[in-house]
């Protein structure tokens, strides 16, 4: 909560009751005022009939699961209708009153131990902790009476007693709940003269920095670790004033969501280690963008200072990432500053790279591309490519006469015809309605941590059952390991496996197939087995579509939407000219010795060492690009920082190259290329909207493949290093070093 | 006042007129004629106790009795022409501002040796060479190379 | 002269600064975090004895099978008795395994309650009551006498490993204040006793310690021979006659 909202609340409540002038005065409640309080309460409280409608705090939504269960409560005399079972604090939020709080978090269980949310309830002898008190019909809640104010002030004084006043050297300074709320609700002085307590700092690994003396024991981090991250490492140790958060036995937080404790910590006890002492939050410019490290497309805010990305924080999106992001998303940004390609380079005859001008580099590429046969040209789009650049690449190579354009990760013969065959049809938020999950060759914990958090949430809330087929792994929820290979799937499809009855009896079964299967030769056979299972379990119905594919990379869905499908399986092996657009995970061994390789990308990662020409491009934080996430929701990134050196946007490079090569692409602006994309895949321009697939797999022709017995492989070996940016990041390197040590 | 004149005459007799005026000049008595603040300080100094002298040569006086309580401590700066409050070192600040009754000499004994940079007066407005410029500033002599990214270097092949 | 004056003033200043109370953690015997040591680290194997395993089963049978974690306190207590009065981290891990919760949930409980010792204590752990009534009746002198006699600091174990002195809050024996409790871990969980010794004087407290050292078990309860349990010294002084029957209305009248 910002000071602005507090101020506006004070103003609003003043306009509500013009007679009550001391509302604007935030003073210490003196005893005389307390004595007057009774007199103030004695005034007949007749709210004026034309109360202006109040806006709920932070867009709080009321959802009535059962209209009969609505009850009415009065917040500061203003009546609100809320569903039964809501707490007083939620009722106040809907009434537009922001109650100060530390321990309460809407996505965690209620602890009620900070006591900051005290409000006065009529006929209650004491102030009530609103976060833990269910609202009852007809309750009269008062949030700005002298009693409530004095209670908050007292709580605040106690909280500040053992809190070091080191805001000037604290990284949370400026975005600290304790700072804001002590300004708004605290006293202007304390009476504590004794020495403050100090607590030993804990080592939670390379991501989270701890200054435990600042901790106010709200236990949000403990609840987050237990409930959402699923690692029961943190706990509340000791009692009384010696109470502290810790792991007791020294232990690192081994969760892929551990960075989120930085956001939920209301004080500076848990802060970001890579960001420590780097910048103040008011110096940062926030740019609302999209994460590209996995296929979830988590909504992020890139905080930059000048030309430098300083940190990444999550943005609220209930449908995709709620308010969490994975550690990879949060901490990979230092990779954006290392190993960058900033000049076009050409490999000379001596095998050394020489920096050249764009004109020369493009001229060389254009010359070579005209010398090879059309069907020897192959284009490969990388994991992080945006839809615009893939469109331009495909158009360019098509104009050159080649139709061998593919996107890495999609396998040799992807199915791009039926959209339902490669997106998550249930949608990420829809996973919460499922009651049985079947994970086929996918480990969501490392492939898409946010999807895993959703599944965990569902498992915790509804005891949904999870069956898993693939190499043994540690998913952080109860699951049944059914088998390692495709034969287990056949058993389930035939009904001979014990899990198949669970699946048949499920109301909303949900099958998630990992995109690692795309690389397998018996991909179509596996899909037809999975479809048979879906058929038997009635997973695809008009009201429920439980047939999902969990993609791995940010570019995959858009590539398939745009039809980046290679014409022949042997594209790379028989090529003479390969255009790698940020593709660093292609098998470089397969590229023929005499092939001419153009690498266009932002990091000197793997493929540059095989390249003949390097064209520097801008990273996702520096360009505007459209990405489609695994559930088929198109989202755009926005440039947060200027690009480095001579690098240019990917699609602009391809456009320039097309001009030099004499096959001019007909678009010069972003809007022009987007309207071109619209003709190919209209869903790509429906930004921030999930476009469900229209046709289901039933239209697919029968597969003639034989299912093999090779067990499924883990698609992601190292969670922290999956793409050029994360591989360049030092923080990610530290994390994966710890991961491998474990 | 008479005593002051007697003292002055006595020192003229002892040191000679030339030396006496030289000392007067050094002590800033001539500047007094143009600087009212200094003149007033000098006048207050008559009959006051010299409590201490800090390492910069600032003199700290105290006088009870006919001075108003709360104005009974003051400093005569070592520099007679260009003085300002930031020339008072931290150990004397507390005494001078009635925060503590311990004099700067006493507090200096408590100063831990492992930290504490030497006190410097605030030189704002005295020219660029005196001002602190942050690390990236072009006027900072130890200006670092602030390349914001590390480019890839074609080492292999 | 000036130097002497300065040093005198300096002493005064130091004194003022020293007056700030030193906060010592006296309630618990250990820190709130674990430090590995040879006799206390997670790699040390730890198991309940066969006899105690049946006790564990018995304790678990008190709780519904889906609320095994309710048994955490009795199990920790049993583990502590078995392990000579303190809980090494591996014992807590074992308890966590039995009740099927994450180890941290057991650590939380063990650090919360001051009667769970997480560092070594003596075979006889003497706990001096420090709450107001006992304090007024001289518990501080008793503690001082014990510490002096044993030559240890609070929560420190004597060299022979027999005794340690700790502090407890009110144990409900205020009528016989001052008192100490002796937790006797010398015979494992079978011979475990937890006895109160009341109406002490510093001399009597030392006598009790010496009796324990000789291997005796001094009689528990009040150490004042003139008192019976919590009765008054030298027999009753009031309520000596037969109690009067309660006044009752004449039942025959109606």
PDB file of N, CA and C in Angstrom, chain A residues 465-508:
ATOM      1  N   UNK A 465      -5.291 -35.827  -7.344  1.00  0.00           N
ATOM      2  CA  UNK A 465      -4.273 -36.877  -7.469  1.00  0.00           C
ATOM      3  C   UNK A 465      -3.393 -36.574  -8.663  1.00  0.00           C
ATOM      4  N   UNK A 466      -2.118 -36.906  -8.536  1.00  0.00           N
ATOM      5  CA  UNK A 466      -1.193 -36.658  -9.619  1.00  0.00           C
ATOM      6  C   UNK A 466      -0.500 -37.964  -9.974  1.00  0.00           C
ATOM      7  N   UNK A 467      -0.587 -38.325 -11.247  1.00  0.00           N
ATOM      8  CA  UNK A 467       0.173 -39.462 -11.732  1.00  0.00           C
ATOM      9  C   UNK A 467       1.251 -38.938 -12.643  1.00  0.00           C
ATOM     10  N   UNK A 468       2.436 -39.560 -12.590  1.00  0.00           N
ATOM     11  CA  UNK A 468       3.558 -39.021 -13.329  1.00  0.00           C
ATOM     12  C   UNK A 468       4.262 -40.137 -14.083  1.00  0.00           C
ATOM     13  N   UNK A 469       4.459 -39.918 -15.362  1.00  0.00           N
ATOM     14  CA  UNK A 469       5.182 -40.878 -16.177  1.00  0.00           C
ATOM     15  C   UNK A 469       6.433 -40.185 -16.684  1.00  0.00           C
ATOM     16  N   UNK A 470       7.582 -40.722 -16.338  1.00  0.00           N
ATOM     17  CA  UNK A 470       8.833 -40.102 -16.744  1.00  0.00           C
ATOM     18  C   UNK A 470       9.915 -40.492 -15.774  1.00  0.00           C
ATOM     19  N   UNK A 471      11.122 -39.964 -15.978  1.00  0.00           N
ATOM     20  CA  UNK A 471      12.212 -40.314 -15.065  1.00  0.00           C
ATOM     21  C   UNK A 471      11.895 -39.821 -13.654  1.00  0.00           C
ATOM     22  N   UNK A 472      12.342 -40.584 -12.654  1.00  0.00           N
ATOM     23  CA  UNK A 472      12.025 -40.244 -11.265  1.00  0.00           C
ATOM     24  C   UNK A 472      12.478 -38.829 -10.971  1.00  0.00           C
ATOM     25  N   UNK A 473      11.639 -38.090 -10.301  1.00  0.00           N
ATOM     26  CA  UNK A 473      11.942 -36.695 -10.037  1.00  0.00           C
ATOM     27  C   UNK A 473      11.278 -36.278  -8.741  1.00  0.00           C
ATOM     28  N   UNK A 474      11.649 -35.119  -8.282  1.00  0.00           N
ATOM     29  CA  UNK A 474      11.090 -34.611  -7.040  1.00  0.00           C
ATOM     30  C   UNK A 474      10.125 -33.484  -7.371  1.00  0.00           C
ATOM     31  N   UNK A 475       8.875 -33.831  -7.487  1.00  0.00           N
ATOM     32  CA  UNK A 475       7.848 -32.797  -7.605  1.00  0.00           C
ATOM     33  C   UNK A 475       7.473 -32.439  -6.172  1.00  0.00           C
ATOM     34  N   UNK A 476       7.201 -31.179  -5.908  1.00  0.00           N
ATOM     35  CA  UNK A 476       7.009 -30.837  -4.506  1.00  0.00           C
ATOM     36  C   UNK A 476       5.561 -31.017  -4.041  1.00  0.00           C
ATOM     37  N   UNK A 477       4.914 -32.038  -4.521  1.00  0.00           N
ATOM     38  CA  UNK A 477       3.601 -32.411  -4.001  1.00  0.00           C
ATOM     39  C   UNK A 477       3.480 -33.927  -4.111  1.00  0.00           C
ATOM     40  N   UNK A 478       2.491 -34.475  -3.466  1.00  0.00           N
ATOM     41  CA  UNK A 478       2.315 -35.924  -3.493  1.00  0.00           C
ATOM     42  C   UNK A 478       1.991 -36.364  -4.906  1.00  0.00           C
ATOM     43  N   UNK A 479       2.739 -37.321  -5.406  1.00  0.00           N
ATOM     44  CA  UNK A 479       2.417 -37.831  -6.720  1.00  0.00           C
ATOM     45  C   UNK A 479       2.737 -39.313  -6.771  1.00  0.00           C
ATOM     46  N   UNK A 480       2.114 -39.946  -7.737  1.00  0.00           N
ATOM     47  CA  UNK A 480       2.313 -41.373  -7.911  1.00  0.00           C
ATOM     48  C   UNK A 480       3.206 -41.544  -9.131  1.00  0.00           C
ATOM     49  N   UNK A 481       4.343 -42.171  -8.960  1.00  0.00           N
ATOM     50  CA  UNK A 481       5.231 -42.380 -10.092  1.00  0.00           C
ATOM     51  C   UNK A 481       4.795 -43.654 -10.807  1.00  0.00           C
ATOM     52  N   UNK A 482       4.177 -43.499 -11.974  1.00  0.00           N
ATOM     53  CA  UNK A 482       3.542 -44.644 -12.622  1.00  0.00           C
ATOM     54  C   UNK A 482       4.524 -45.467 -13.440  1.00  0.00           C
ATOM     55  N   UNK A 483       5.499 -44.799 -14.028  1.00  0.00           N
ATOM     56  CA  UNK A 483       6.432 -45.533 -14.876  1.00  0.00           C
ATOM     57  C   UNK A 483       7.348 -44.563 -15.562  1.00  0.00           C
ATOM     58  N   UNK A 484       8.266 -45.079 -16.350  1.00  0.00           N
ATOM     59  CA  UNK A 484       9.237 -44.196 -16.968  1.00  0.00           C
ATOM     60  C   UNK A 484       9.063 -44.094 -18.477  1.00  0.00           C
ATOM     61  N   UNK A 485       8.373 -44.989 -19.086  1.00  0.00           N
ATOM     62  CA  UNK A 485       8.361 -44.986 -20.536  1.00  0.00           C
ATOM     63  C   UNK A 485       6.974 -45.036 -21.135  1.00  0.00           C
ATOM     64  N   UNK A 486       6.912 -45.012 -22.452  1.00  0.00           N
ATOM     65  CA  UNK A 486       5.614 -44.969 -23.139  1.00  0.00           C
ATOM     66  C   UNK A 486       4.766 -46.219 -22.903  1.00  0.00           C
ATOM     67  N   UNK A 487       5.388 -47.356 -22.534  1.00  0.00           N
ATOM     68  CA  UNK A 487       4.561 -48.562 -22.366  1.00  0.00           C
ATOM     69  C   UNK A 487       3.589 -48.395 -21.211  1.00  0.00           C
ATOM     70  N   UNK A 488       3.984 -47.588 -20.188  1.00  0.00           N
ATOM     71  CA  UNK A 488       3.058 -47.306 -19.097  1.00  0.00           C
ATOM     72  C   UNK A 488       1.810 -46.619 -19.639  1.00  0.00           C
ATOM     73  N   UNK A 489       2.047 -45.722 -20.624  1.00  0.00           N
ATOM     74  CA  UNK A 489       0.913 -45.011 -21.218  1.00  0.00           C
ATOM     75  C   UNK A 489      -0.025 -45.993 -21.910  1.00  0.00           C
ATOM     76  N   UNK A 490       0.592 -46.953 -22.621  1.00  0.00           N
ATOM     77  CA  UNK A 490      -0.257 -47.927 -23.313  1.00  0.00           C
ATOM     78  C   UNK A 490      -1.096 -48.710 -22.309  1.00  0.00           C
ATOM     79  N   UNK A 491      -0.460 -49.049 -21.166  1.00  0.00           N
ATOM     80  CA  UNK A 491      -1.210 -49.775 -20.139  1.00  0.00           C
ATOM     81  C   UNK A 491      -2.380 -48.951 -19.644  1.00  0.00           C
ATOM     82  N   UNK A 492      -2.128 -47.640 -19.411  1.00  0.00           N
ATOM     83  CA  UNK A 492      -3.221 -46.781 -18.929  1.00  0.00           C
ATOM     84  C   UNK A 492      -4.316 -46.717 -19.990  1.00  0.00           C
ATOM     85  N   UNK A 493      -3.878 -46.618 -21.252  1.00  0.00           N
ATOM     86  CA  UNK A 493      -4.864 -46.509 -22.323  1.00  0.00           C
ATOM     87  C   UNK A 493      -5.714 -47.777 -22.426  1.00  0.00           C
ATOM     88  N   UNK A 494      -5.053 -48.924 -22.160  1.00  0.00           N
ATOM     89  CA  UNK A 494      -5.800 -50.171 -22.239  1.00  0.00           C
ATOM     90  C   UNK A 494      -6.662 -50.379 -21.006  1.00  0.00           C
ATOM     91  N   UNK A 495      -6.327 -49.683 -19.942  1.00  0.00           N
ATOM     92  CA  UNK A 495      -7.117 -49.835 -18.715  1.00  0.00           C
ATOM     93  C   UNK A 495      -6.550 -50.870 -17.784  1.00  0.00           C
ATOM     94  N   UNK A 496      -5.350 -51.411 -18.108  1.00  0.00           N
ATOM     95  CA  UNK A 496      -4.792 -52.449 -17.254  1.00  0.00           C
ATOM     96  C   UNK A 496      -3.973 -51.860 -16.117  1.00  0.00           C
ATOM     97  N   UNK A 497      -3.743 -50.582 -16.149  1.00  0.00           N
ATOM     98  CA  UNK A 497      -2.942 -49.954 -15.106  1.00  0.00           C
ATOM     99  C   UNK A 497      -3.860 -49.479 -13.976  1.00  0.00           C
ATOM    100  N   UNK A 498      -3.415 -49.636 -12.697  1.00  0.00           N
ATOM    101  CA  UNK A 498      -4.299 -49.216 -11.600  1.00  0.00           C
ATOM    102  C   UNK A 498      -4.691 -47.730 -11.658  1.00  0.00           C
ATOM    103  N   UNK A 499      -3.800 -46.910 -12.236  1.00  0.00           N
ATOM    104  CA  UNK A 499      -4.115 -45.477 -12.242  1.00  0.00           C
ATOM    105  C   UNK A 499      -5.245 -45.154 -13.206  1.00  0.00           C
ATOM    106  N   UNK A 500      -5.465 -46.051 -14.191  1.00  0.00           N
ATOM    107  CA  UNK A 500      -6.449 -45.687 -15.205  1.00  0.00           C
ATOM    108  C   UNK A 500      -7.851 -45.600 -14.615  1.00  0.00           C
ATOM    109  N   UNK A 501      -8.108 -46.398 -13.556  1.00  0.00           N
ATOM    110  CA  UNK A 501      -9.446 -46.280 -12.968  1.00  0.00           C
ATOM    111  C   UNK A 501      -9.593 -44.932 -12.277  1.00  0.00           C
ATOM    112  N   UNK A 502      -8.517 -44.462 -11.619  1.00  0.00           N
ATOM    113  CA  UNK A 502      -8.555 -43.123 -11.013  1.00  0.00           C
ATOM    114  C   UNK A 502      -8.889 -42.087 -12.075  1.00  0.00           C
ATOM    115  N   UNK A 503      -8.226 -42.271 -13.217  1.00  0.00           N
ATOM    116  CA  UNK A 503      -8.397 -41.309 -14.294  1.00  0.00           C
ATOM    117  C   UNK A 503      -9.825 -41.369 -14.869  1.00  0.00           C
ATOM    118  N   UNK A 504     -10.352 -42.579 -14.989  1.00  0.00           N
ATOM    119  CA  UNK A 504     -11.698 -42.723 -15.557  1.00  0.00           C
ATOM    120  C   UNK A 504     -12.756 -42.119 -14.639  1.00  0.00           C
ATOM    121  N   UNK A 505     -12.500 -42.273 -13.305  1.00  0.00           N
ATOM    122  CA  UNK A 505     -13.510 -41.779 -12.377  1.00  0.00           C
ATOM    123  C   UNK A 505     -13.398 -40.286 -12.124  1.00  0.00           C
ATOM    124  N   UNK A 506     -12.368 -39.649 -12.672  1.00  0.00           N
ATOM    125  CA  UNK A 506     -12.181 -38.229 -12.383  1.00  0.00           C
ATOM    126  C   UNK A 506     -13.253 -37.407 -13.067  1.00  0.00           C
ATOM    127  N   UNK A 507     -13.605 -36.331 -12.410  1.00  0.00           N
ATOM    128  CA  UNK A 507     -14.593 -35.442 -13.010  1.00  0.00           C
ATOM    129  C   UNK A 507     -13.921 -34.581 -14.071  1.00  0.00           C
ATOM    130  N   UNK A 508     -12.812 -33.971 -13.673  1.00  0.00           N
ATOM    131  CA  UNK A 508     -12.084 -33.115 -14.604  1.00  0.00           C
ATOM    132  C   UNK A 508     -10.658 -33.613 -14.734  1.00  0.00           C
TER     133      UNK A 508
END
